[in-house]
Short mmCIF file of C-alpha atoms and ligand atoms in Angstrom, two decimals:
data_model
loop_
_atom_site.label_atom_id
_atom_site.label_comp_id
_atom_site.label_asym_id
_atom_site.label_seq_id
_atom_site.Cartn_x
_atom_site.Cartn_y
_atom_site.Cartn_z
CA UNK A 515 130.20 49.23 92.51
CA UNK A 516 129.10 50.99 95.64
CA UNK A 517 131.26 51.66 98.74
CA UNK A 518 132.04 48.51 100.69
CA UNK A 519 129.86 47.73 103.83
CA UNK A 520 132.46 48.05 106.73
CA UNK A 521 131.93 45.73 109.98
CA UNK A 522 133.47 45.18 113.06
CA UNK A 523 133.36 41.98 114.75
CA UNK A 524 132.87 41.59 118.39
CA UNK A 525 133.79 37.72 119.17
CA UNK A 526 135.73 35.19 116.73
CA UNK A 527 134.82 31.80 118.07
CA UNK A 528 132.72 29.22 116.16
CA UNK A 529 130.40 31.79 114.59
CA UNK A 530 132.65 34.70 114.22
CA UNK A 531 135.22 32.41 112.28
CA UNK A 532 132.25 31.34 110.17
CA UNK A 533 131.31 35.04 109.40
CA UNK A 534 134.80 35.49 108.02
CA UNK A 535 134.95 32.18 106.18
CA UNK A 536 131.67 32.97 104.35
CA UNK A 537 132.66 36.41 103.52
CA UNK A 538 135.73 35.03 102.05
CA UNK A 539 134.21 31.88 100.25
CA UNK A 540 131.13 33.73 99.09
CA UNK A 541 132.89 37.06 98.29
CA UNK A 542 131.38 37.09 94.32
CA UNK A 543 127.95 36.00 95.12
CA UNK A 544 127.88 38.67 97.92
CA UNK A 545 129.13 41.60 95.74
CA UNK A 546 126.47 40.21 92.82
CA UNK A 547 123.66 40.80 95.57
CA UNK A 548 124.57 43.71 97.80
CA UNK A 549 126.50 45.64 94.88
CA UNK A 550 129.49 45.95 97.16
CA UNK A 551 131.94 44.09 99.25
CA UNK A 552 131.69 43.53 102.87
CA UNK A 553 134.95 44.28 104.73
CA UNK A 554 135.86 43.42 108.16
CA UNK A 555 137.77 46.18 109.69
CA UNK A 556 138.36 45.01 113.38
CA UNK A 557 137.65 41.76 115.45
CA UNK A 558 137.45 41.86 119.32
CA UNK A 559 138.64 38.70 121.08
CA UNK A 560 139.51 37.84 124.73
CA UNK A 561 143.18 36.53 123.59
CA UNK A 562 144.58 37.50 120.12
CA UNK A 563 147.56 35.30 120.58
CA UNK A 564 145.40 32.08 120.85
CA UNK A 565 145.95 29.54 117.97
CA UNK A 566 143.21 30.32 115.59
CA UNK A 567 141.79 29.13 111.88
CA UNK A 568 144.27 30.66 109.54
CA UNK A 569 141.33 32.27 107.71
CA UNK A 570 141.25 35.01 110.62
CA UNK A 571 143.50 37.64 109.71
CA UNK A 572 145.97 38.19 112.65
CA UNK A 573 146.42 41.88 112.19
CA UNK A 574 142.79 42.52 112.78
CA UNK A 575 142.74 40.93 116.29
CA UNK A 576 142.43 43.26 119.25
CA UNK A 577 141.33 42.76 123.07
CA UNK A 578 140.40 46.43 123.38
CA UNK A 579 136.67 46.98 122.35
CA UNK A 580 137.16 50.64 121.79
CA UNK A 581 139.36 49.57 118.68
CA UNK A 582 136.12 47.98 116.86
CA UNK A 583 133.49 50.51 118.39
CA UNK A 584 135.69 53.71 117.35
CA UNK A 585 136.66 52.16 114.02
CA UNK A 586 135.20 53.71 110.66
CA UNK A 587 132.60 50.86 110.48
CA UNK A 588 128.69 50.76 109.58
CA UNK A 589 127.59 47.38 111.13
CA UNK A 590 128.97 45.76 114.68
CA UNK A 591 128.43 42.29 114.89
CA UNK A 592 128.16 40.78 118.49
CA UNK A 593 128.92 36.89 118.66
CA UNK A 594 130.73 37.17 122.02
CA UNK A 595 127.88 35.63 124.05
CA UNK A 596 126.56 35.96 127.51
CA UNK A 597 124.97 39.20 128.87
CA UNK A 598 128.33 41.59 129.63
CA UNK A 599 130.26 42.97 128.17
CA UNK A 600 127.96 41.83 125.19
CA UNK A 601 125.07 44.28 126.51
CA UNK A 602 127.10 47.39 127.16
CA UNK A 603 129.16 47.03 123.96
CA UNK A 604 125.91 46.97 121.61
CA UNK A 605 124.74 49.87 123.61
CA UNK A 606 128.01 51.75 123.21
CA UNK A 607 127.75 50.73 119.39
CA UNK A 608 124.38 52.22 119.05
CA UNK A 609 125.48 55.35 120.72
CA UNK A 610 128.23 55.71 118.07
CA UNK A 611 125.75 55.31 115.15
CA UNK A 612 126.36 51.88 114.30
CA UNK A 613 123.96 49.24 113.21
CA UNK A 614 123.84 45.93 114.92
CA UNK A 615 123.79 42.35 114.27
CA UNK A 616 123.62 39.69 117.25
CA UNK A 617 123.35 35.97 117.34
CA UNK A 618 123.01 36.57 121.20
CA UNK A 619 119.39 35.14 122.19
CA UNK A 620 120.23 35.18 126.00
CA UNK A 621 121.18 38.66 125.84
CA UNK A 622 117.90 39.68 123.92
CA UNK A 623 115.54 37.30 125.82
CA UNK A 624 117.00 39.24 129.05
CA UNK A 625 117.80 42.57 127.65
CA UNK A 626 116.17 42.95 124.39
CA UNK A 627 113.77 45.61 125.55
CA UNK A 628 116.45 48.06 126.81
CA UNK A 629 118.54 47.47 123.30
CA UNK A 630 115.63 48.07 120.90
CA UNK A 631 114.74 51.02 122.87
CA UNK A 632 118.21 52.56 122.74
CA UNK A 633 118.44 51.47 118.81
CA UNK A 634 114.84 53.13 118.18
CA UNK A 635 116.21 56.39 119.74
CA UNK A 636 119.48 56.03 117.69
CA UNK A 637 117.59 55.44 114.43
CA UNK A 638 119.54 52.42 114.36
CA UNK A 639 118.52 48.64 113.62
CA UNK A 640 119.53 45.71 115.64
CA UNK A 641 118.80 42.61 113.80
CA UNK A 642 119.11 38.79 115.09
CA UNK A 643 118.39 35.97 112.46
CA UNK A 644 121.05 33.79 113.90
CA UNK A 645 119.32 33.76 117.40
CA UNK A 646 116.85 31.40 116.78
CA UNK A 647 117.05 28.29 114.30
CA UNK A 648 120.79 28.37 113.55
CA UNK A 649 120.60 28.61 109.70
CA UNK A 650 116.91 28.70 109.28
CA UNK A 651 115.67 31.85 108.21
CA UNK A 652 112.88 31.90 110.65
CA UNK A 653 112.90 35.26 112.15
CA UNK A 654 112.85 37.04 108.87
CA UNK A 655 109.84 34.75 107.93
CA UNK A 656 108.03 35.58 110.99
CA UNK A 657 108.69 39.12 110.89
CA UNK A 658 108.07 39.55 106.90
CA UNK A 659 106.96 36.53 105.24
CA UNK A 660 104.02 36.10 107.64
CA UNK A 661 103.29 39.43 108.59
CA UNK A 662 99.93 39.26 106.71
CA UNK A 663 98.78 36.25 108.86
CA UNK A 664 97.44 35.61 112.01
CA UNK A 665 99.70 32.97 113.93
CA UNK A 666 97.72 30.28 116.16
CA UNK A 667 100.49 28.00 117.12
CA UNK A 668 104.07 27.16 116.56
CA UNK A 669 105.90 24.16 117.63
CA UNK A 670 109.83 24.13 117.10
CA UNK A 671 112.75 21.89 117.71
CA UNK A 672 114.90 25.21 118.54
CA UNK A 673 117.86 23.54 120.47
CA UNK A 674 120.42 21.71 118.22
CA UNK A 675 122.44 20.12 121.28
CA UNK A 676 119.20 18.66 122.55
CA UNK A 677 118.07 17.30 119.58
CA UNK A 678 121.73 16.01 118.66
CA UNK A 679 121.94 14.30 122.22
CA UNK A 680 118.19 13.00 122.11
CA UNK A 681 118.72 11.26 118.69
CA UNK A 682 122.06 9.47 119.36
CA UNK A 683 120.63 8.17 122.65
CA UNK A 684 117.68 7.03 120.43
CA UNK A 685 119.44 5.78 117.29
CA UNK A 686 122.61 4.75 118.70
CA UNK A 687 121.99 3.91 122.40
CA UNK A 688 124.96 6.24 123.11
CA UNK A 689 125.57 7.53 126.68
CA UNK A 690 124.01 11.32 127.41
CA UNK A 691 127.42 12.76 128.83
CA UNK A 692 129.46 11.17 125.92
CA UNK A 693 127.01 12.94 123.45
CA UNK A 694 126.87 16.11 125.15
CA UNK A 695 130.86 16.06 125.04
CA UNK A 696 130.53 15.67 121.10
CA UNK A 697 128.28 18.46 120.81
CA UNK A 698 130.33 20.71 122.65
CA UNK A 699 133.46 19.65 120.47
CA UNK A 700 131.41 20.46 117.32
CA UNK A 701 130.43 23.84 118.58
CA UNK A 702 126.98 23.49 118.72
CA UNK A 703 126.59 23.92 122.70
CA UNK A 704 126.70 27.09 124.55
CA UNK A 705 129.50 27.93 126.84
CA UNK A 706 127.46 26.19 129.65
CA UNK A 707 126.03 23.49 127.90
CA UNK A 708 123.42 23.01 131.04
CA UNK A 709 121.84 26.20 129.22
CA UNK A 710 121.17 23.59 126.31
CA UNK A 711 120.35 20.44 127.73
CA UNK A 712 118.20 22.33 130.67
CA UNK A 713 116.02 23.93 127.98
CA UNK A 714 116.95 27.55 129.10
CA UNK A 715 118.54 28.32 125.39
CA UNK A 716 115.22 27.08 124.00
CA UNK A 717 113.15 29.32 126.34
CA UNK A 718 114.95 32.38 125.55
CA UNK A 719 114.39 31.39 121.75
CA UNK A 720 110.76 30.77 122.42
CA UNK A 721 110.48 34.00 124.03
CA UNK A 722 111.68 35.69 120.98
CA UNK A 723 109.55 33.75 118.74
CA UNK A 724 106.44 34.57 120.81
CA UNK A 725 107.12 38.20 120.72
CA UNK A 726 107.23 38.24 116.97
CA UNK A 727 104.46 35.88 116.44
CA UNK A 728 102.09 37.33 118.86
CA UNK A 729 103.32 40.67 119.66
CA UNK A 730 103.51 40.05 123.51
CA UNK A 731 106.43 39.90 125.78
CA UNK A 732 106.88 37.02 128.13
CA UNK A 733 109.92 36.88 130.41
CA UNK A 734 111.69 33.49 129.22
CA UNK A 735 112.10 32.66 133.13
CA UNK A 736 108.36 32.31 133.47
CA UNK A 737 108.06 30.15 130.61
CA UNK A 738 107.55 26.47 131.82
CA UNK A 739 110.89 25.07 131.26
CA UNK A 740 112.33 21.48 131.17
CA UNK A 741 115.35 20.21 129.88
CA UNK A 742 115.98 16.78 127.94
CA UNK A 743 118.48 16.07 131.32
CA UNK A 744 115.30 14.24 132.61
CA UNK A 745 115.06 11.69 129.66
CA UNK A 746 116.33 8.24 130.36
CA UNK A 747 117.00 5.67 127.97
CA UNK A 748 114.12 3.86 129.35
CA UNK A 749 111.59 6.58 128.74
CA UNK A 750 112.93 6.69 124.97
CA UNK A 751 112.16 2.68 124.91
CA UNK A 752 108.72 3.10 126.29
CA UNK A 753 107.70 6.12 124.29
CA UNK A 754 108.79 3.78 121.23
CA UNK A 755 106.73 0.88 122.40
CA UNK A 756 103.54 3.56 122.63
CA UNK A 757 104.37 4.64 118.75
CA UNK A 758 106.14 7.78 119.93
CA UNK A 759 109.50 9.48 119.65
CA UNK A 760 110.90 12.04 121.92
CA UNK A 761 112.04 15.46 120.76
CA UNK A 762 113.14 18.35 122.39
CA UNK A 763 110.07 21.14 121.58
CA UNK A 764 109.26 24.75 122.20
CA UNK A 765 105.53 25.19 122.20
CA UNK A 766 103.55 28.31 121.86
CA UNK A 767 99.78 28.57 121.32
CA UNK A 768 97.06 31.28 121.11
CA UNK A 769 93.86 30.70 122.92
CA UNK A 770 90.40 32.38 122.15
CA UNK A 771 90.64 33.99 125.66
CA UNK A 772 93.60 35.79 124.57
CA UNK A 773 95.94 34.22 126.50
CA UNK A 774 99.22 32.73 125.19
CA UNK A 775 100.31 29.32 126.31
CA UNK A 776 104.29 28.62 125.94
CA UNK A 777 106.13 25.93 127.00
CA UNK A 778 109.74 24.12 126.44
CA UNK A 779 110.11 20.48 127.43
CA UNK A 780 111.11 17.06 125.97
CA UNK A 781 107.83 16.10 124.29
CA UNK A 782 106.31 12.50 123.09
CA UNK A 783 105.14 13.22 119.45
CA UNK A 784 103.85 10.19 117.24
CA UNK A 785 106.69 8.73 115.00
CA UNK A 786 104.67 9.38 111.94
CA UNK A 787 104.89 13.28 112.63
CA UNK A 788 107.04 15.61 110.49
CA UNK A 789 108.94 16.78 113.31
CA UNK A 790 109.92 13.16 114.54
CA UNK A 791 112.36 12.99 111.54
CA UNK A 792 113.91 15.84 112.42
CA UNK A 793 117.33 14.50 113.88
CA UNK A 794 120.77 15.36 114.87
CA UNK A 795 121.81 19.05 115.12
CA UNK A 796 118.85 20.01 112.63
CA UNK A 797 116.00 22.37 113.92
CA UNK A 798 112.48 22.87 112.53
CA UNK A 799 109.69 25.48 113.52
CA UNK A 800 106.20 24.31 112.24
CA UNK A 801 103.79 27.58 112.42
CA UNK A 802 100.07 27.31 112.11
CA UNK A 803 98.17 30.28 111.04
CA UNK A 804 95.03 31.38 110.00
CA UNK A 805 95.14 31.93 106.34
CA UNK A 806 98.45 29.90 105.56
CA UNK A 807 97.59 26.80 107.55
CA UNK A 808 100.70 24.55 108.41
CA UNK A 809 104.37 25.54 107.39
CA UNK A 810 107.69 24.00 108.04
CA UNK A 811 110.83 25.44 108.45
CA UNK A 812 113.71 23.14 108.68
CA UNK A 813 117.83 23.27 108.58
CA UNK A 814 120.67 23.08 110.67
CA UNK A 815 120.14 24.75 114.10
CA UNK A 816 123.54 25.34 115.51
CA UNK A 817 127.32 25.14 114.22
CA UNK A 818 129.85 27.30 112.70
CA UNK A 819 128.54 27.64 108.89
CA UNK A 820 124.75 27.60 109.35
CA UNK A 821 124.68 30.16 112.00
CA UNK A 822 127.13 32.61 110.22
CA UNK A 823 124.90 32.36 107.03
CA UNK A 824 122.12 33.94 108.95
CA UNK A 825 124.52 36.64 110.36
CA UNK A 826 125.94 37.44 106.98
CA UNK A 827 122.22 37.78 105.61
CA UNK A 828 121.81 40.18 108.20
CA UNK A 829 124.52 42.17 107.14
CA UNK A 830 123.61 41.92 103.71
CA UNK A 831 120.18 43.47 104.87
CA UNK A 832 121.71 46.30 106.76
CA UNK A 833 124.08 47.13 103.97
CA UNK A 834 121.03 47.30 101.57
CA UNK A 835 119.41 49.65 103.86
CA UNK A 836 122.71 51.71 104.52
CA UNK A 837 122.87 51.89 100.67
CA UNK A 838 119.45 53.64 100.56
CA UNK A 839 119.86 55.51 103.48
CA UNK A 840 117.16 54.20 105.32
CA UNK A 841 116.88 52.51 108.88
CA UNK A 842 113.86 51.20 110.95
CA UNK A 843 111.85 49.81 108.12
CA UNK A 844 110.46 47.11 110.61
CA UNK A 845 109.76 47.17 114.07
CA UNK A 846 112.39 45.25 116.07
CA UNK A 847 109.64 42.76 117.43
CA UNK A 848 107.45 42.77 114.12
CA UNK A 849 104.56 44.91 116.05
CA UNK A 850 104.55 48.26 116.42
CA UNK A 851 104.62 48.94 120.22
CA UNK A 852 101.45 51.38 120.10
CA UNK A 853 99.51 48.34 118.71
CA UNK A 854 100.40 45.63 121.13
CA UNK A 855 98.16 42.66 121.30
CA UNK A 856 96.92 43.08 124.86
CA UNK A 857 97.50 39.39 125.04
CA UNK A 858 98.39 37.59 128.34
CA UNK A 859 100.70 34.92 129.26
CA UNK A 860 98.34 31.70 130.28
CA UNK A 861 99.06 30.18 133.57
CA UNK A 862 101.05 26.87 133.25
CA UNK A 863 98.61 25.02 135.37
CA UNK A 864 96.08 25.61 132.61
CA UNK A 865 98.03 23.73 129.92
CA UNK A 866 96.21 20.74 128.78
CA UNK A 867 97.80 17.72 126.84
CA UNK A 868 98.03 13.93 127.19
CA UNK A 869 100.79 12.76 129.64
CA UNK A 870 103.27 10.00 129.77
CA UNK A 871 103.96 8.81 133.41
CA UNK A 872 106.18 6.40 134.40
CA UNK A 873 106.28 5.00 137.95
CA UNK A 874 108.67 2.98 139.65
CA UNK A 875 107.11 0.69 142.27
CA UNK A 876 107.53 -2.41 144.50
CA UNK A 877 105.86 -5.38 142.39
CA UNK A 878 102.83 -5.88 144.83
CA UNK A 879 99.15 -6.40 144.40
CA UNK A 880 96.91 -3.23 144.25
CA UNK A 881 99.47 -1.09 142.81
CA UNK A 882 97.72 -0.53 139.95
CA UNK A 883 94.42 0.35 141.31
CA UNK A 884 95.70 2.61 143.68
CA UNK A 885 97.36 4.68 140.95
CA UNK A 886 94.70 4.83 138.48
CA UNK A 887 92.12 5.42 141.34
CA UNK A 888 94.05 8.64 142.41
CA UNK A 889 94.54 9.78 138.74
CA UNK A 890 90.64 9.13 138.39
CA UNK A 891 90.05 11.11 141.60
CA UNK A 892 91.73 13.95 139.28
CA UNK A 893 90.00 13.84 136.25
CA UNK A 894 92.77 11.99 134.60
CA UNK A 895 91.78 8.86 132.56
CA UNK A 896 94.22 6.38 131.20
CA UNK A 897 94.68 5.54 127.51
CA UNK A 898 97.47 2.97 127.51
CA UNK A 899 99.59 1.24 130.04
CA UNK A 900 102.55 -1.29 129.69
CA UNK A 901 104.83 -2.71 132.63
CA UNK A 902 108.23 -4.05 132.25
CA UNK A 903 109.05 -7.48 133.43
CA UNK A 904 110.71 -7.72 137.07
CA UNK A 905 112.88 -10.12 139.05
CA UNK A 906 110.99 -11.47 142.24
CA UNK A 907 111.35 -8.69 144.79
CA UNK A 908 112.79 -5.92 142.55
CA UNK A 909 110.88 -2.77 141.65
CA UNK A 910 108.82 -2.46 138.44
CA UNK A 911 108.01 0.07 135.97
CA UNK A 912 104.46 1.05 135.28
CA UNK A 913 104.10 3.23 132.36
CA UNK A 914 100.87 4.95 131.45
CA UNK A 915 99.65 7.22 128.85
CA UNK A 916 96.87 9.60 129.65
CA UNK A 917 94.03 11.24 127.93
CA UNK A 918 94.25 15.11 127.57
CA UNK A 919 94.54 16.25 131.38
CA UNK A 920 95.15 19.44 132.84
CA UNK A 921 98.54 20.18 134.09
CA UNK A 922 97.77 21.16 137.55
CA UNK A 923 95.66 18.02 138.08
CA UNK A 924 98.55 15.88 136.80
CA UNK A 925 100.96 17.49 139.32
CA UNK A 926 98.30 17.36 142.08
CA UNK A 927 97.90 13.59 141.60
CA UNK A 928 101.67 12.79 141.48
CA UNK A 929 102.00 14.67 144.70
CA UNK A 930 99.77 12.15 146.14
CA UNK A 931 100.79 8.84 144.48
CA UNK A 932 104.56 9.70 145.73
CA UNK A 933 103.53 9.58 149.32
CA UNK A 934 102.31 5.96 148.85
CA UNK A 935 104.59 3.41 150.52
CA UNK A 936 105.01 1.11 147.35
CA UNK A 937 106.64 4.03 145.39
CA UNK A 938 110.32 3.54 145.16
CA UNK A 939 111.23 6.95 143.30
CA UNK A 940 109.34 10.25 142.16
CA UNK A 941 107.52 9.71 139.15
CA UNK A 942 108.73 10.64 135.68
CA UNK A 943 106.06 12.68 133.79
CA UNK A 944 106.45 14.02 129.90
CA UNK A 945 103.99 15.54 128.05
CA UNK A 946 102.41 14.41 124.68
CA UNK A 947 101.63 16.35 121.54
CA UNK A 948 99.62 14.50 118.82
CA UNK A 949 101.10 16.35 115.94
CA UNK A 950 100.53 15.19 112.62
P1 NAP B 39 132.54 30.91 121.23
O1 NAP B 39 133.05 30.14 120.21
O2 NAP B 39 132.72 30.79 122.56
O3 NAP B 39 133.00 32.35 120.84
C1 NAP B 39 132.99 33.60 121.60
C2 NAP B 39 134.14 34.82 120.99
O4 NAP B 39 133.85 35.86 121.69
C3 NAP B 39 135.46 34.44 121.14
O5 NAP B 39 136.28 34.69 120.31
C4 NAP B 39 135.81 34.71 122.35
O6 NAP B 39 137.48 35.09 122.39
C5 NAP B 39 135.28 36.23 122.56
N1 NAP B 39 134.86 36.81 123.68
C6 NAP B 39 134.31 36.20 124.74
N2 NAP B 39 133.96 36.88 125.75
C7 NAP B 39 135.07 38.04 125.41
C8 NAP B 39 135.01 39.32 126.20
N3 NAP B 39 134.88 39.63 127.63
N4 NAP B 39 136.20 39.94 125.76
C9 NAP B 39 136.58 39.96 124.17
N5 NAP B 39 136.14 38.91 123.45
C10 NAP B 39 135.65 37.83 124.17
O7 NAP B 39 131.11 31.37 120.88
P2 NAP B 39 130.12 30.87 119.53
O8 NAP B 39 129.58 29.49 119.64
O9 NAP B 39 130.90 31.75 118.36
O10 NAP B 39 128.72 31.95 120.27
C11 NAP B 39 128.69 32.96 119.90
C12 NAP B 39 127.06 33.56 120.04
O11 NAP B 39 126.39 32.99 119.29
C13 NAP B 39 126.56 33.26 121.44
O12 NAP B 39 125.39 34.16 121.93
C14 NAP B 39 125.68 31.93 121.01
O13 NAP B 39 124.41 31.86 121.94
C15 NAP B 39 125.21 32.30 119.79
N6 NAP B 39 124.96 31.20 118.78
C16 NAP B 39 126.03 30.15 118.56
C17 NAP B 39 125.64 29.09 117.55
C18 NAP B 39 126.54 28.09 117.59
O14 NAP B 39 126.13 27.17 116.84
N7 NAP B 39 127.73 27.99 117.99
C19 NAP B 39 124.36 29.12 116.93
C20 NAP B 39 123.49 30.25 117.10
C21 NAP B 39 124.02 31.52 117.94
P3 NAP B 39 138.63 34.07 122.60
O15 NAP B 39 138.34 33.68 120.87
O16 NAP B 39 139.95 34.86 122.51
O17 NAP B 39 138.23 33.08 123.25
N1 HSE B 40 123.59 26.02 121.49
C1 HSE B 40 122.48 26.31 120.45
C2 HSE B 40 121.87 25.05 120.20
C3 HSE B 40 123.09 27.03 119.45
O1 HSE B 40 122.38 24.09 120.30
O2 HSE B 40 120.89 25.17 119.33
C4 HSE B 40 122.19 27.65 118.42
O3 HSE B 40 121.47 28.60 119.00
#
């Protein structure tokens, strides 16, 4: 048997504990595949005295990062979360000659450029399968499996917490705060769950997917991002009446003019679409590419064991490289920096799709004609409409599905409609994708 692959863990919460559990439970299979055992040498946590899963060896815990970084390890695994100290510790690990595995999409989205540059300079690898899609091997697939093809578009349910919450609201009618609390308790949510329900976590993941699919760096802050926190039980019901379900999607498309569209928002998709049956904490990414056509990757997108499975597969990949004395086999973001695509980020105002619009208005004559007139003035045509019943004198919901319209036109029309005296509250708008 070859020499063991020695790893240091930075963090031992949901994901770190799962890593230890998989290394223990799958030990024989891992040795059979890698030809060597993987040995955890030291583990950084904030509080070594905190009660933990008994699978975590108490004697390996430390609150001193130097005890991990200075240990005789091949690989450092960062599963702390957040920007600091994660960023500084990864840079220190690379400077000491360690390879790095991270699950931290927030860190990669903000500091990936700096980290990958440091890794290249140190001739070390930083790999990050668990950063997108939890247990789904989507990063490895896009970097390697689809390296031969030109990607046209991808549509992903890439935040498990958001999908878990919307599914429970739609299927069980459960209230939003209660389901968010359950996602936290199950270890799906980020330390700050507003990152999940506000769409930021998905935007950070979409940034990574866009980089490795299209060879373009888009700051996640510039991605059109809206969270599921704007979806109400009423919207779920109205969408159903139109034959749609609401899913938290990250969408990226390559346009013929060389621009890349990227957006994250709750989206109405047909109930018959494959992504419509992706429920609970499951994630799925549908990729459309030139030669392959559509392909769908599906699996658990968060949680201890699925996420740790991705982390451990990264350790095995690095272990194999270490055994062969190689590194840098793949560009970190799939494209060689000297061959960047020259593509540009498409302005969000140019996005074109059908829209779902819900207006809360006073029940009086002329409302529909005023709304449809303003939409028409902005080249937006109506495809379907429903209105709920109201008690005399009570406001009423008027809900429309439009034909394909331009984002900028819809926003301008809504701004005008909101000034009308019969409008009770700002309109709710959601985007529609007529996926198969
Ligand atoms: P978590 O449960 O909050 O665990 C964080 C761990 O890091 C804990 O062990 C904590 O120590 C330790 N830690 C945090 N700050 C520290 C500091 N300043 N110094 C020393 N130790 C520190 O987080 P998680 O859910 O495992 O997530 C870890 C990373 O994986 C995040 O980047 C997350 O986005 C990513 N991720 C998570 C999932 C998931 O389903 N949970 C899925 C994919 C990716 P204590 O134990 O002493 O508190
Ligand atoms: N909080 C994230 C989610 C964890 O819910 O998808 C997996 O990245």
